[in-house]
XYZ file of C-alpha atoms in Angstrom:
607
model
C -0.262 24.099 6.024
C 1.188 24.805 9.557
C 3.368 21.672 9.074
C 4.406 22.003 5.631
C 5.545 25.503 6.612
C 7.492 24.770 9.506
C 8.973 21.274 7.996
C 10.311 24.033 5.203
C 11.720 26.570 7.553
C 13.513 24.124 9.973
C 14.018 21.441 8.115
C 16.893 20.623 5.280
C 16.076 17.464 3.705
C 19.705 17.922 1.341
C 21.199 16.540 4.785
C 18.848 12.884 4.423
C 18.957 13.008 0.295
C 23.034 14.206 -0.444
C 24.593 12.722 2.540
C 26.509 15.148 5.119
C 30.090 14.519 6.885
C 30.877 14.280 10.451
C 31.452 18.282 10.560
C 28.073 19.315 9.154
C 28.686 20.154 5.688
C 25.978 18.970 3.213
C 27.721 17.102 0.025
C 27.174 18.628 -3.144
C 26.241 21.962 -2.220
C 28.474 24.907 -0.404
C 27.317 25.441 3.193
C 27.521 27.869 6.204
C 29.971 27.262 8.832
C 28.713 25.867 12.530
C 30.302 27.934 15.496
C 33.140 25.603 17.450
C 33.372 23.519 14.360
C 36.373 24.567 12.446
C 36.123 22.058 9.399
C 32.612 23.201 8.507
C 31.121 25.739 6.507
C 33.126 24.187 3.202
C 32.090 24.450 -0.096
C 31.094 20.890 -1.166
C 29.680 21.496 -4.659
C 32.336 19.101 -6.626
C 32.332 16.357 -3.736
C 28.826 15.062 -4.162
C 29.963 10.865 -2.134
C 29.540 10.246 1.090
C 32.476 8.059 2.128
C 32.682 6.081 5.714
C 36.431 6.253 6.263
C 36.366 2.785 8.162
C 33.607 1.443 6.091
C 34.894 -2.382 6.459
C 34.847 -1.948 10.421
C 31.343 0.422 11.112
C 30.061 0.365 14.810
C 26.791 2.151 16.318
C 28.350 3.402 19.476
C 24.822 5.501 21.011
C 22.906 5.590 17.633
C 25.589 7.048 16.199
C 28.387 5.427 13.562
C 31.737 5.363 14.951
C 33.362 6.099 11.544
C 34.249 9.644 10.266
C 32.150 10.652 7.437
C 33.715 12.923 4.753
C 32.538 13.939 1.391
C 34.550 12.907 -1.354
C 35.005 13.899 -5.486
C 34.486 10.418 -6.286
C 34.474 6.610 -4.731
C 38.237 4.251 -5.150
C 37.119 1.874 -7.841
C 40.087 0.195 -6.959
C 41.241 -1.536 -3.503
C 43.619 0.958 -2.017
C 47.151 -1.316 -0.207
C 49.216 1.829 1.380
C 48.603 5.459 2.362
C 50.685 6.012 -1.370
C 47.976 4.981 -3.256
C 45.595 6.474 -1.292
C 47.962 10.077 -1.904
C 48.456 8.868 -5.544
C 44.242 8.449 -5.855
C 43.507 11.773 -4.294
C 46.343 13.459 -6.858
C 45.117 11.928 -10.041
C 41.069 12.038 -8.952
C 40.749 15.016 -6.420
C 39.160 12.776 -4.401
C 40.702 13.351 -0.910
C 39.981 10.629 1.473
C 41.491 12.036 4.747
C 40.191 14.334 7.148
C 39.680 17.788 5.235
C 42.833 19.717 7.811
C 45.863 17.202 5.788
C 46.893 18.091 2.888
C 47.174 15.407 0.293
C 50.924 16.019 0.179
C 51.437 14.818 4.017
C 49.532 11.676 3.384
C 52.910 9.382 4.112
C 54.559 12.215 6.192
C 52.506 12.967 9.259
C 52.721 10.853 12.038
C 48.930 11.080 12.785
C 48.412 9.841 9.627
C 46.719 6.551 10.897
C 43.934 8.378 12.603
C 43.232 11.098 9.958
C 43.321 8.696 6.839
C 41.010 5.662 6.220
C 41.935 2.196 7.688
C 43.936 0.600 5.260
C 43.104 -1.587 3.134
C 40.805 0.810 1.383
C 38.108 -1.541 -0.529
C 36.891 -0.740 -3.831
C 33.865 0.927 -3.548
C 30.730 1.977 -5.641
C 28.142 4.856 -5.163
C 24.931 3.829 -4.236
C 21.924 4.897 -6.258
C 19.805 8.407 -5.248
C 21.925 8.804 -1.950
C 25.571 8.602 -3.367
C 26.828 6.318 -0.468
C 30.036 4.762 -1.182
C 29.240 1.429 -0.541
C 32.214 -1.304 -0.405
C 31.964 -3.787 -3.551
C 34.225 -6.796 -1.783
C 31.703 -9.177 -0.216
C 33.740 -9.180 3.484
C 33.060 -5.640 3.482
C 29.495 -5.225 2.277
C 28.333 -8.511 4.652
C 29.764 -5.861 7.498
C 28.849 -3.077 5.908
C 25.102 -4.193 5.088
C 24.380 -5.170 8.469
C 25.363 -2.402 10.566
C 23.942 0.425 8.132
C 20.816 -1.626 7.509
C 19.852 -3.491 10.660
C 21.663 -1.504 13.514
C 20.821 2.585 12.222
C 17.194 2.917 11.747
C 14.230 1.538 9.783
C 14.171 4.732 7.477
C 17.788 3.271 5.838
C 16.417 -0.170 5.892
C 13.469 0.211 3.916
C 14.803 2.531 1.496
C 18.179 0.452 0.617
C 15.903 -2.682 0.528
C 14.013 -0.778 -2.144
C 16.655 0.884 -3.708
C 18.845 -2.355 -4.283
C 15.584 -3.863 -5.967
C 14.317 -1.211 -8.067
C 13.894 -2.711 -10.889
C 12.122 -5.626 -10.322
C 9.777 -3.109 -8.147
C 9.130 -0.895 -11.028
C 8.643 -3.849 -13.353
C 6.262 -6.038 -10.965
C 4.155 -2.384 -10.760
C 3.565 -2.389 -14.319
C 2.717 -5.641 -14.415
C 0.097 -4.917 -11.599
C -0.772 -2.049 -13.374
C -1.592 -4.872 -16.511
C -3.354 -7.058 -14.781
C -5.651 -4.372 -13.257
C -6.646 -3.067 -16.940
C -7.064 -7.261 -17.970
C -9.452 -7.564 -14.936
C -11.170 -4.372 -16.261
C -11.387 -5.683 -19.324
C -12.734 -9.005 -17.969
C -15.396 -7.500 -16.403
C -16.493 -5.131 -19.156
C -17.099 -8.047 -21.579
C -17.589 -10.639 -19.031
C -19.068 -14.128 -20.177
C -19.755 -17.149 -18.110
C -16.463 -19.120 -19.764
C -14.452 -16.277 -18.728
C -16.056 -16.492 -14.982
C -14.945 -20.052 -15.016
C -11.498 -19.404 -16.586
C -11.206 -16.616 -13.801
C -12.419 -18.546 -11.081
C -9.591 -21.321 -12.270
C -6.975 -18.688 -12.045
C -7.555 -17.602 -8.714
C -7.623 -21.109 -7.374
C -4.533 -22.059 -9.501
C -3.004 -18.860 -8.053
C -3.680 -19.194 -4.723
C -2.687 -22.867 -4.824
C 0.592 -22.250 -6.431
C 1.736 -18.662 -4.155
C 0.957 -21.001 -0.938
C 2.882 -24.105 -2.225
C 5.910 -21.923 -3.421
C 6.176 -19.815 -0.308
C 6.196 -22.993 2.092
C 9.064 -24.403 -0.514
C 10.991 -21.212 -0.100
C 10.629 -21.371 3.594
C 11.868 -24.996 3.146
C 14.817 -23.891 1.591
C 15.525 -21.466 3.380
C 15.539 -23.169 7.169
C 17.954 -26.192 4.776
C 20.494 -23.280 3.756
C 23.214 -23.664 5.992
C 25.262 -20.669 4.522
C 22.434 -18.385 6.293
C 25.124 -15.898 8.684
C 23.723 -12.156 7.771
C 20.591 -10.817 9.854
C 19.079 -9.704 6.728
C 18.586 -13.402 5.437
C 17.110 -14.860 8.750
C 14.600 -11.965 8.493
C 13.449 -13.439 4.999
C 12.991 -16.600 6.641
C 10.958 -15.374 9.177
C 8.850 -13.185 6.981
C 8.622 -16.154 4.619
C 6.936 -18.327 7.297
C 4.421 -15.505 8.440
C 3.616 -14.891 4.507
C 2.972 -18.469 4.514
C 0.839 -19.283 7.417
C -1.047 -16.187 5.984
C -1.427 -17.288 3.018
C -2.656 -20.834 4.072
C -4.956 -19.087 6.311
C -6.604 -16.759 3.603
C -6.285 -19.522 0.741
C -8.822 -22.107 2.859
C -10.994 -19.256 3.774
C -12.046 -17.961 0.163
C -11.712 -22.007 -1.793
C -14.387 -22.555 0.836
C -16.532 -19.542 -0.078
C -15.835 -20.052 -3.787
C -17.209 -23.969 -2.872
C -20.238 -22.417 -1.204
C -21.041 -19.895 -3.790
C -20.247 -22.407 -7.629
C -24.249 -22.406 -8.158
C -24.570 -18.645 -8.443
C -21.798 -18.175 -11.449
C -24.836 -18.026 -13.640
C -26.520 -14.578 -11.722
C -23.529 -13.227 -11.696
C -22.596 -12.905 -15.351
C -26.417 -11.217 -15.657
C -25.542 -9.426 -12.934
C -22.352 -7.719 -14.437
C -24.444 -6.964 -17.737
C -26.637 -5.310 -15.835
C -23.651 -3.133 -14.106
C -22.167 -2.923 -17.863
C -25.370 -1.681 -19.032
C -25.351 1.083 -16.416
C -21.840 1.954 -16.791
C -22.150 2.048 -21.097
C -24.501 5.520 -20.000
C -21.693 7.147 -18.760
C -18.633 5.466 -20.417
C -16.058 7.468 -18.770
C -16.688 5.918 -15.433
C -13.684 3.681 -15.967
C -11.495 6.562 -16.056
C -12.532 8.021 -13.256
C -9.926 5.643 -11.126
C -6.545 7.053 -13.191
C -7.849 10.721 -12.259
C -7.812 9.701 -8.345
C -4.578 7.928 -9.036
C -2.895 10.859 -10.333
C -4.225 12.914 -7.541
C -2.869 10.769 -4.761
C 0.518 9.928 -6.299
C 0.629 14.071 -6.272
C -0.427 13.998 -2.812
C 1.820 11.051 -1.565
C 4.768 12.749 -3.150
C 3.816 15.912 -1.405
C 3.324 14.811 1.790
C 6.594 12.316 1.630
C 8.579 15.842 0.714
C 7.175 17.579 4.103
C 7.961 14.077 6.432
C 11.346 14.335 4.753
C 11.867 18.054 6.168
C 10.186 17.142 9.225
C 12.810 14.204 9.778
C 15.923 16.041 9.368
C 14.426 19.458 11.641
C 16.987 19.666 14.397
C 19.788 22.152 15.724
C 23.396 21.223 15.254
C 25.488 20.383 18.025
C 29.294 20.586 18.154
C 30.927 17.574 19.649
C 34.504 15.748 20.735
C 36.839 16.611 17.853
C 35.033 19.218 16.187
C 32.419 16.775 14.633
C 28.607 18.300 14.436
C 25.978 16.202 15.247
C 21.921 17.102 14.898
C 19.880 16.624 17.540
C 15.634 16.852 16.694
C 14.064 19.962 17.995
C 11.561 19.530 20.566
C 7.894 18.347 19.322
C 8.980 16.930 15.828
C 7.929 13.169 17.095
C 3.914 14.970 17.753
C 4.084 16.655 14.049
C 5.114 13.156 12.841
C 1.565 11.953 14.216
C -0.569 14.541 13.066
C 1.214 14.475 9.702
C 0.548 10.726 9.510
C -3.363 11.810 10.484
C -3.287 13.963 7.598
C -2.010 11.268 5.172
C -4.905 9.301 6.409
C -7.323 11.784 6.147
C -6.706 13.515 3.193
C -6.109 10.104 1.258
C -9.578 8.958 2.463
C -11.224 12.311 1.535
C -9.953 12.002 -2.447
C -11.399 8.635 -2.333
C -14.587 9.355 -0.832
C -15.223 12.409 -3.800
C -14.352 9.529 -6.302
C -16.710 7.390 -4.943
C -19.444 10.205 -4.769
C -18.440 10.975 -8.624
C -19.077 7.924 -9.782
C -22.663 7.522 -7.298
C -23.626 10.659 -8.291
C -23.306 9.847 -12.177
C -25.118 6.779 -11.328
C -28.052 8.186 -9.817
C -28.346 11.170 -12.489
C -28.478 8.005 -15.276
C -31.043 5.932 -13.271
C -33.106 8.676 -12.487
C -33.968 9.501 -16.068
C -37.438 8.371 -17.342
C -36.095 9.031 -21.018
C -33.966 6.068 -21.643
C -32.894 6.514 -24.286
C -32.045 9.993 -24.066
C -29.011 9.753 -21.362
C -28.069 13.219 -19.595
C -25.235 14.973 -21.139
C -21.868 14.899 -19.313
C -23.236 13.778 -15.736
C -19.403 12.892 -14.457
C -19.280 16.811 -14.625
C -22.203 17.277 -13.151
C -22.215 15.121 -10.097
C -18.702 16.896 -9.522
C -19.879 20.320 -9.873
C -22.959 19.211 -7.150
C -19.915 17.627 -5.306
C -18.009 21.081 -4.874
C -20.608 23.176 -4.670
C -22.829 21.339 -2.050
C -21.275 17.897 -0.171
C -17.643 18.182 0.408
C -18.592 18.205 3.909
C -20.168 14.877 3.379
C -16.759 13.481 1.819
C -15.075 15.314 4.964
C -17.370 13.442 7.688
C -17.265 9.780 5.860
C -13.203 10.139 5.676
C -13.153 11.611 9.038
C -15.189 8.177 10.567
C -12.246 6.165 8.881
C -9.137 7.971 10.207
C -10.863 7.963 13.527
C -10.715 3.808 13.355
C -7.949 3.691 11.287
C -5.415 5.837 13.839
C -5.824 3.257 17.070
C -5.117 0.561 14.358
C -1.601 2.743 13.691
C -1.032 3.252 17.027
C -1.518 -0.803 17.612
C 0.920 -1.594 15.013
C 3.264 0.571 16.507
C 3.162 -0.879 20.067
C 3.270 -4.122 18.894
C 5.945 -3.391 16.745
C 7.899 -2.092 19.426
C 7.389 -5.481 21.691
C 8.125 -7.660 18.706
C 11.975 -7.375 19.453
C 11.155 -7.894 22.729
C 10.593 -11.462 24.371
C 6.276 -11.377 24.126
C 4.096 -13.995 25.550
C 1.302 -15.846 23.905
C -1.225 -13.724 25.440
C -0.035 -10.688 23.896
C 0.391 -12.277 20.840
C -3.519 -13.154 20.913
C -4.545 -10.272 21.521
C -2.961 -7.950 18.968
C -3.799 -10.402 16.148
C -7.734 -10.291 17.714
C -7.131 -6.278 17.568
C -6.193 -6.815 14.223
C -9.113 -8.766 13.224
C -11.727 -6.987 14.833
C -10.442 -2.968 13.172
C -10.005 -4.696 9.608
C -13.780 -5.984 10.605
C -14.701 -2.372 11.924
C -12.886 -0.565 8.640
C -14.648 -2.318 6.016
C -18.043 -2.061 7.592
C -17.848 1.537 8.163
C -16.805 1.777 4.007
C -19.814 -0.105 3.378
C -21.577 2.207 6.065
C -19.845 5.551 3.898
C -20.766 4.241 0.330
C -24.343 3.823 1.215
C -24.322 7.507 2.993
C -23.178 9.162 -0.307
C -25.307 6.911 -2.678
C -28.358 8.105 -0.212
C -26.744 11.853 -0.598
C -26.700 12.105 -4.005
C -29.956 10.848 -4.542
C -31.689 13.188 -1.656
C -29.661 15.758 -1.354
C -29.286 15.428 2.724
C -26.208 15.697 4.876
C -23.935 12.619 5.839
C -26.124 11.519 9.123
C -29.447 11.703 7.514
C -28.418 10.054 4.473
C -26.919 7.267 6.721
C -29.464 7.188 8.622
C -32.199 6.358 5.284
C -29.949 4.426 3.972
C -30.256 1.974 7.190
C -33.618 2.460 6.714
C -34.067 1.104 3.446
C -31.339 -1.649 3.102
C -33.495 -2.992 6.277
C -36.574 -3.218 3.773
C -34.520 -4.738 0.695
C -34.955 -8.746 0.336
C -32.594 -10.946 1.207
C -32.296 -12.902 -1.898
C -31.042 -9.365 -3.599
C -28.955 -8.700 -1.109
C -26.868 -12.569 -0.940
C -26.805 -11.913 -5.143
C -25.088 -8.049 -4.638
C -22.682 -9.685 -1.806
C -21.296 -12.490 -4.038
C -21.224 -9.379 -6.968
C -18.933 -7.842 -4.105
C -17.423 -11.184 -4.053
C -16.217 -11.745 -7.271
C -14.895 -8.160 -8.195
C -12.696 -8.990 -4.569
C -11.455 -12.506 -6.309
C -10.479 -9.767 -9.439
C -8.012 -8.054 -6.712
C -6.789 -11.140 -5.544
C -5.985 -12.662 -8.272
C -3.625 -9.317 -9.174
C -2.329 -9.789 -5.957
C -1.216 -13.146 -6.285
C 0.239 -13.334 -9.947
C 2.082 -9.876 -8.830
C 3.854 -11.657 -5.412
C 4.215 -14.923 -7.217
C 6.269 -12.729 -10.027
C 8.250 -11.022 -7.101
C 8.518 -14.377 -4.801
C 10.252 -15.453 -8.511
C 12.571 -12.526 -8.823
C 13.653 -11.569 -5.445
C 14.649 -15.222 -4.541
C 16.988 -15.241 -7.240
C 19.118 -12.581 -4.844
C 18.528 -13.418 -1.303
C 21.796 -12.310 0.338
C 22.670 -9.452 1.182
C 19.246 -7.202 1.352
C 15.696 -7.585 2.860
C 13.923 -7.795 0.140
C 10.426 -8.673 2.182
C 9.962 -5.067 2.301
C 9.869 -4.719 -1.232
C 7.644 -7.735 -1.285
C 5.071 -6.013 0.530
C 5.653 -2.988 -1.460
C 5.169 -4.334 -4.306
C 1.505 -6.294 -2.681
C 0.453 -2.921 -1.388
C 0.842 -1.902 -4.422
C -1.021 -4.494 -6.520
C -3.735 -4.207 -4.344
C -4.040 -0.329 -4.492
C -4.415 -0.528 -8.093
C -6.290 -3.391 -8.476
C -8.878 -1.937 -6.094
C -8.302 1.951 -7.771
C -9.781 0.534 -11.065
C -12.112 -2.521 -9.751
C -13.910 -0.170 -7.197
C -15.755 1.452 -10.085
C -17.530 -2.052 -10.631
C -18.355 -2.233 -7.443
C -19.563 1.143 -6.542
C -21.529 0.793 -9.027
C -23.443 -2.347 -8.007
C -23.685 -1.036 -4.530
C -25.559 2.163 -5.886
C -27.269 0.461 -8.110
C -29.239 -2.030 -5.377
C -29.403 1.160 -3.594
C -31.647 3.455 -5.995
C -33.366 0.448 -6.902
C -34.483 0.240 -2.970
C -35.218 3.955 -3.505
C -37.290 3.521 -6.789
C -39.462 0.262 -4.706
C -40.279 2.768 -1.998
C -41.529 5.532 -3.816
C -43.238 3.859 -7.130
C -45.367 0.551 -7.369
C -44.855 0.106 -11.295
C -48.205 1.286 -11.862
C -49.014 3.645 -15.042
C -48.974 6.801 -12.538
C -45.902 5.848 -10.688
C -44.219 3.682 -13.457
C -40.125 2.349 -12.015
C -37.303 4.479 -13.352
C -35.149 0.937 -13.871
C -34.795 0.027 -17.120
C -36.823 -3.456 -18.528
C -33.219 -5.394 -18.409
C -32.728 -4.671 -14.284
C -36.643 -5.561 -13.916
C -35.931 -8.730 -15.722
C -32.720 -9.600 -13.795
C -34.769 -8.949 -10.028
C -38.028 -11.407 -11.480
C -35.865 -14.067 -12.716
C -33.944 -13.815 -9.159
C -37.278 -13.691 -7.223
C -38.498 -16.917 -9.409
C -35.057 -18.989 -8.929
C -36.178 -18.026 -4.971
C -39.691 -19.056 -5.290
C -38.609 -22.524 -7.067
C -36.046 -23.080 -4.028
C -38.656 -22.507 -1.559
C -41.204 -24.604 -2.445
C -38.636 -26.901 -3.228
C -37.592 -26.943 0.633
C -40.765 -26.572 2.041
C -41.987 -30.008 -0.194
C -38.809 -31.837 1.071
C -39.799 -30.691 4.665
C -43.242 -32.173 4.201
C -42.156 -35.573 2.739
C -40.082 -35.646 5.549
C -42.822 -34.759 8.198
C -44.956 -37.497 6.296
C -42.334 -40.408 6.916
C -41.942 -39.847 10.335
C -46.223 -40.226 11.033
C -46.094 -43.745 9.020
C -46.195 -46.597 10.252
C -43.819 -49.315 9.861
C -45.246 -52.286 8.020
């Protein structure tokens, strides 16, 4: 709250949205004058374009762009030859494009015209989307243009004209991730074991085909001898790290899925079991469109603060009475503990929905009256959630920022060096730090789900509820515990396989305009995305399953199926954990006769 009320006081986030000129006045909106800058203080309310008077010929001369800035009426639509058209454009449009002190009238008749006026010729220009940048249409003037205001000012402009100049495709490939989600849902709800092999046929076609295409693009890409803008050969470097990435990750899981074929048949009982559990509270599925909704809010929210935050600073007066802004002292440590907020806070909505949806679990299982289900327990378990274990949700989320902020900091570094000439040593050993937090992350989720399962069974606080939760997955067999892993399995194929048909689309789409934009940060966007989505409504399956194994662990410690301590699983889950303890039984015996037949042949003789 600190932050968000400083980043409103000291910040002005019109200056990053509207655009500003080179003498501190905000476009679009009247402002107050700066001392020692004589040209400020204007009222800007009709000249809502930013226009770069030399926009053909930008420079960064000490992170700052050579060319004055002024605020303009509208953008020339038309190439402008002499100084009269440019006096003939600002009489018929209002749209002056010389420094605000000349009046339109001395256009051709001062002798400092040349320095006040833009650099003739004066290229047709357009006004870029949200930001009203006039950006130069001819393509000598937007290669120029593009790669001094993308590459050379700073990452924020980078990424957001990247997105910007792909919008559309973004917005469409996120509904079409947002499809494929609901199919996978779908799948799942209803699933058969044709429609496990159909899936499992998709993801291998779709892994196949995303490698295959992104090695052809990077093909094409190093044979493309009109490659000359940065922005390109950053696409072809991204292209070959998507690609060894995606070779990497594509052996990996067609070797699991090769490991795992004999077990389709346990899953599909498996999932009717989960079905069956999740048809007692039907509104489960929902649950994941709530927590959307509340971290979209969020997101927005915090992006509005980091917006203020970027543009706090105190204007200083320059050569020529130009204002510049210079960050006020400590912004760069709010920017980290906003960042540990995001992290935090987005962790702690997550962790509630995944206590929801174990807490509505365990008040189903729990029921010796079948078929009598509790009334409304998604209420319920979030009325015991705000009454009694936020600060359960607060320690879990708390254990993943703590790993998840030296992984941030990691990027960072490295990200820094990567311009910089790095050895192969270094390169090692940030892809092994890497490795080893993504290892430490998703254990510690595992680690979290179990803790609140344990919670809302018991009652306890976060470290005793870990701690019987270690306690009893230690007891639980094996064989149940390989069947819920390749349940976890398959619901991670589901996100995959959204993942893949979403980059393939956007591989499809954003090839089609290479030049002129990086559109790899879209790409991941748009993955990021497909992923959060895909695991926003698949997680519900797979909570599930993990509480699910869990109270059944609880319900073999404290009953023995006798009359007087009868199970509280239904006959459907005891059926499902015989047959899986007979398919074991069968195996063993089966291995421990081959291991005797074997013994056998060795002790006979040779005749």
């Amino acid at each position: 709250m600190f932050i968000t009320g400083y980043s409103v006081a000291a910040g002005a986030t019109a200056r990053l949205l509207f655009g500003y000129d080179s003498f501190g006045n905000v476009c679009g909106q009247k402002n107050s004058p700066v001392e020692g800058a004589p040209l400020s203080g204007q009222d800007m309310t009709l000249k809502k374009h930013v226009f770069f008077m030399n926009s053909c010929h930008l420079e960064v001369k000490d992170v700052r762009l050579s060319s004055t800035i002024l605020c303009v009426a509208s953008c020339p639509g038309e190439q402008l030859d002499t100084l009269e058209e440019v006096q003939l454009f600002a009489d018929n449009n209002g749209s002056f494009l010389c420094v605000y002190s000349l009046n339109s009238v001395n256009y051709t008749q001062n002798p400092n015209a040349d320095s006040l006026c833009p650099r003739l010729p004066v290229p047709p220009s357009k006004s870029f989307p949200l930001f009203n940048r006039c950006v130069p249409q001819t393509p000598e003037c937007y290669s120029l243009f593009a790669s001094v205001l993308i590459n050379d000012v700073d990452i924020l402009h980078q990424i957001l004209s990247g997105i910007m100049s792909g919008r559309d495709t973004i917005l469409g490939l996120c509904i079409f991730a947002l499809a494929l989600s609901l199919a996978m849902m779908v799948t799942f709800r209803f699933i058969t074991t044709l429609l496990v092999h159909i899936f499992i046929a998709l993801i291998i076609v779709g892994l196949l085909f995303v490698c295959g295409v992104l090695w052809w693009l990077y093909y094409d890409y190093t044979h493309d001898l009109s490659i000359e803008l940065d922005t390109e050969r950053e696409n072809m470097k991204c292209l070959l790290g998507f690609a060894l990435v995606s070779t990497v990750i594509t052996v990996v899981l067609l070797g699991l899925i090769f490991v795992h074929r004999k077990r389709i048949k346990l899953t599909v009982e498996l999932f009717q079991v989960i079905n069956k559990a999740i048809s007692n509270s039907p509104f489960l599925l929902f649950q994941p469109l709530w927590t959307f909704a509340i971290l979209i809010s969020f997101w927005v929210f915090w992006v509005a603060v980091l917006l203020s935050l970027g543009t706090a600073g105190a204007a200083r007066v320059i050569e020529g009475g130009q204002v510049e802004y210079q960050p006020l002292v400590g912004i760069r440590y709010m920017w980290w503990y906003h960042l540990i907020g995001l992290i935090w806070t987005s962790e702690f909505i997550l962790a509630c929905q995944l206590m929801t949806v174990a807490g509505a679990l365990v008040t189903c299982y729990f029921n010796r009256n079948k078929n009598d289900p509790p009334d409304h327990p998604i209420l319920w378990s979030l009325s015991i959630l705000f009454r009694y274990h936020q600060g359960t949700a607060i320690k879990g989320s708390f254990l993943i920022t703590v790993t998840r902020i030296p992984r941030t900091i990691l990027m960072y570094i490295c990200s820094i060096l990567e311009g910089k000439q790095r050895g192969p040593w270094s390169r090692c050993v940030c892809r092994r730090c890497f490795c080893c937090s993504w290892c430490l992350d998703k254990c510690l989720r595992q680690f979290n789900q179990n803790a609140y399962t344990t919670t809302a069974i018991n009652g306890t606080d976060f470290c005793t509820s870990a701690q019987g939760a270690l306690q009893l997955l230690s007891k639980k067999s094996s064989h149940l515990t390989s069947v819920q892993c390749f349940g976890d399995f398959i619901i991670f194929l589901g996100k995959v396989l959204v993942v893949c048909f979403t980059v393939f689309g956007g591989l499809m789409a954003f090839n089609y305009n290479r030049a002129l934009q990086v559109w790899v940060i879209p790409l991941l966007l748009v993955a990021f995305f497909a992923y959060f989505v895909a695991q926003s409504f698949l997680s519900v399956f797979e909570t599930v399953l993990d509480a699910l194994f869990l109270c059944f662990a609880v319900d073999l410690e404290t009953n023995d199926g006798s009359s007087e301590k009868p199970y509280f699983m239904d006959q459907e889950f005891l059926s499902f954990v015989k047959r899986i303890n007979r398919v074991n039984a069968v195996r063993a015996q089966g291995a421990e006769h081959t291991s005797r037949n074997e013994e056998g042949a060795e002790l006979q003789p040779v005749m």
